[in-house]
Amino acid sequence: MTLFDRIVLLITGLIALYLSWRFYTRYGKKKALYDIYYMLGFIVLLVSGLLLIIYDFDILASPYVLTVATLIPLGISMGLMNQYLPKQKSVYSWFALLGLLAIAFTSISGSPLKSIAVPVFHGVAGLIIFFLPIVLSIQGKAVKDFWWVGVGGALIGLGGIALAFLTSGKQLLFFSADFVFAILAPLLLLMTLAFAWGFVKDIKHG
């Protein structure tokens, strides 16, 4: 990992910390469960970034890190479902729980089913984070700039699936290990900036 990567990851962590604080502030006023889910996602992003800075990209090979990192898309997608699709949140909650358990079991046990569990779960969570904010913005059911959260969702989905294939020993399209590690830190920063823009607009909107 280069010095540039570490600086970018540090900036990403600071933005994640800022977002967590904004969600905590709103939670103090509204006591809404979705802010807890959002905080979970971005606190895990902060911790993951710090671990990468300290231990380099090699830590991504750890099944425990892979399992914990799953809480990033889990937290954000659960927050969106609770905030905007409360009628469907129960069904998705069960799916998310089963997905997390499947990823934990297949990763820690070394099961070949990990190559299925991780892309499926990350893919579904990523699609929710991508499509839902964009649709809500178009329909006028969310603040206009909330579609930026969807941009972050596209980036988190792409990065998550690419990493999942790498950890399973396979390659997704042209996403070789060298290429993924070269773009990972900037990708995380761009993702977090997109999330920050969309979510802060939502928080300010009330």
XYZ file of C-alpha atoms in Angstrom:
206
model
C 0.000 0.000 0.000
C 1.326 3.418 -0.943
C 1.376 6.575 1.152
C -1.252 7.987 -1.204
C -3.559 5.054 -0.414
C -3.129 5.605 3.317
C -3.901 9.320 3.042
C -6.981 8.598 0.937
C -8.165 5.962 3.418
C -7.639 8.387 6.293
C -9.750 11.032 4.552
C -12.390 8.381 3.873
C -12.425 7.468 7.551
C -12.829 11.089 8.611
C -15.804 11.502 6.281
C -17.318 8.283 7.634
C -16.829 9.610 11.164
C -18.507 12.889 10.203
C -21.478 11.041 8.725
C -21.783 8.874 11.828
C -21.902 12.025 13.930
C -24.612 13.539 11.713
C -26.716 10.389 11.990
C -26.199 10.311 15.751
C -27.327 13.924 16.007
C -30.484 13.186 14.025
C -31.113 10.051 16.072
C -30.992 12.177 19.214
C -33.891 14.199 17.831
C -36.006 11.591 16.041
C -35.003 8.317 17.743
C -35.419 6.604 14.362
C -33.995 3.096 14.004
C -32.721 3.746 10.498
C -30.118 6.170 11.832
C -28.705 3.355 13.972
C -28.318 1.213 10.855
C -26.643 4.056 8.983
C -24.256 4.625 11.888
C -23.435 0.917 11.949
C -22.476 0.970 8.283
C -20.250 4.023 8.483
C -18.601 3.136 11.788
C -17.627 -0.215 10.273
C -16.329 1.661 7.220
C -14.232 3.845 9.527
C -12.813 0.844 11.388
C -12.178 -1.057 8.149
C -10.264 1.883 6.723
C -8.108 2.157 9.834
C -7.360 -1.572 9.726
C -6.313 -1.259 6.095
C -3.995 1.624 6.967
C -2.385 -0.365 9.776
C -2.261 -3.855 8.279
C -2.253 -3.167 4.525
C -4.458 -4.901 1.955
C -3.334 -8.319 3.209
C -5.932 -8.077 5.955
C -8.658 -8.469 3.333
C -7.742 -12.146 3.179
C -9.041 -12.592 6.734
C -12.488 -14.243 6.803
C -13.336 -12.261 9.920
C -12.616 -8.943 8.223
C -14.706 -9.995 5.230
C -17.601 -10.849 7.533
C -17.398 -7.598 9.491
C -17.032 -5.532 6.305
C -20.329 -7.016 5.155
C -21.948 -4.807 7.785
C -21.211 -1.761 5.609
C -23.724 -2.532 2.826
C -25.925 -4.290 5.387
C -26.189 -1.213 7.591
C -26.793 1.237 4.758
C -29.336 -0.945 2.936
C -31.162 -1.738 6.186
C -31.287 1.962 6.956
C -32.800 2.738 3.573
C -35.387 -0.023 3.884
C -36.400 1.121 7.368
C -36.588 4.763 6.359
C -38.335 4.504 3.008
C -39.858 1.016 2.667
C -41.032 0.149 6.187
C -43.577 -2.399 4.928
C -40.849 -4.475 3.293
C -38.221 -4.038 5.994
C -39.089 -7.244 7.868
C -38.593 -9.455 4.823
C -35.328 -7.756 3.973
C -34.169 -7.975 7.583
C -34.452 -11.765 7.429
C -32.640 -11.835 4.097
C -29.864 -9.636 5.482
C -29.488 -11.796 8.584
C -29.341 -14.993 6.547
C -26.857 -13.359 4.188
C -24.606 -12.255 7.028
C -24.688 -15.714 8.603
C -24.024 -17.365 5.243
C -21.034 -15.119 4.584
C -19.685 -15.670 8.091
C -20.046 -19.452 7.887
C -18.679 -19.896 4.365
C -15.806 -17.465 4.940
C -14.640 -18.842 8.275
C -15.130 -22.483 7.292
C -13.484 -21.974 3.904
C -16.512 -23.357 2.106
C -16.507 -22.996 -1.689
C -20.049 -21.653 -1.342
C -18.451 -18.365 -0.287
C -18.049 -17.543 -3.972
C -21.848 -17.601 -4.183
C -22.878 -16.176 -0.811
C -20.725 -13.051 -0.911
C -21.565 -11.834 -4.443
C -25.278 -12.580 -3.982
C -25.590 -10.725 -0.696
C -23.369 -7.812 -1.701
C -25.134 -7.667 -5.044
C -28.630 -7.425 -3.565
C -27.580 -4.905 -0.907
C -25.740 -2.891 -3.552
C -28.767 -2.881 -5.856
C -30.972 -1.574 -3.055
C -28.492 1.168 -2.204
C -28.161 1.999 -5.905
C -31.735 1.945 -7.168
C -33.821 3.019 -4.170
C -32.339 6.520 -3.663
C -32.473 7.238 -7.401
C -36.099 6.111 -7.691
C -37.080 8.068 -4.585
C -35.410 11.201 -5.948
C -37.160 10.855 -9.310
C -40.526 10.319 -7.618
C -40.004 13.294 -5.328
C -40.256 11.110 -2.222
C -36.771 12.100 -1.097
C -34.677 15.235 -1.312
C -33.536 15.982 -4.870
C -29.845 15.235 -4.338
C -30.534 11.960 -2.542
C -29.692 10.141 -5.778
C -26.037 10.646 -4.858
C -26.528 7.854 -2.339
C -27.315 5.672 -5.344
C -23.977 6.599 -6.883
C -22.305 5.470 -3.679
C -24.344 2.284 -3.886
C -23.071 1.559 -7.384
C -19.491 1.994 -6.223
C -19.892 -0.112 -3.080
C -21.596 -2.862 -5.055
C -18.933 -2.934 -7.736
C -16.067 -2.864 -5.272
C -17.644 -5.447 -2.990
C -18.318 -7.946 -5.751
C -14.841 -7.486 -7.250
C -13.252 -8.110 -3.842
C -15.495 -11.108 -3.298
C -14.259 -12.722 -6.491
C -10.644 -12.016 -5.563
C -10.972 -13.542 -2.106
C -12.506 -16.624 -3.698
C -9.498 -16.957 -5.997
C -11.357 -15.859 -9.112
C -11.345 -12.707 -11.218
C -14.331 -10.594 -12.240
C -13.884 -9.383 -15.828
C -10.751 -7.178 -15.923
C -10.656 -6.713 -12.131
C -7.317 -8.368 -11.451
C -5.841 -8.253 -7.947
C -3.378 -5.509 -8.900
C -6.110 -3.439 -10.519
C -8.532 -3.802 -7.593
C -5.915 -2.870 -5.012
C -4.811 0.094 -7.133
C -8.312 1.578 -7.260
C -9.667 0.387 -3.897
C -8.686 3.384 -1.758
C -9.846 6.039 -4.296
C -13.011 3.998 -4.890
C -13.800 3.986 -1.166
C -13.229 7.739 -1.004
C -15.471 8.471 -3.991
C -18.116 6.147 -2.566
C -18.030 7.875 0.812
C -18.135 11.345 -0.744
C -21.210 10.360 -2.759
C -22.868 8.966 0.357
C -21.970 12.082 2.321
C -23.473 14.438 -0.240
C -26.738 12.529 -0.503
C -27.208 11.719 3.171
C -26.296 15.186 4.444
C -28.851 16.676 2.053
C -31.404 14.233 3.460
C -30.506 15.115 7.050
C -30.731 18.848 6.373
C -34.089 18.330 4.687
C -35.359 16.896 7.931
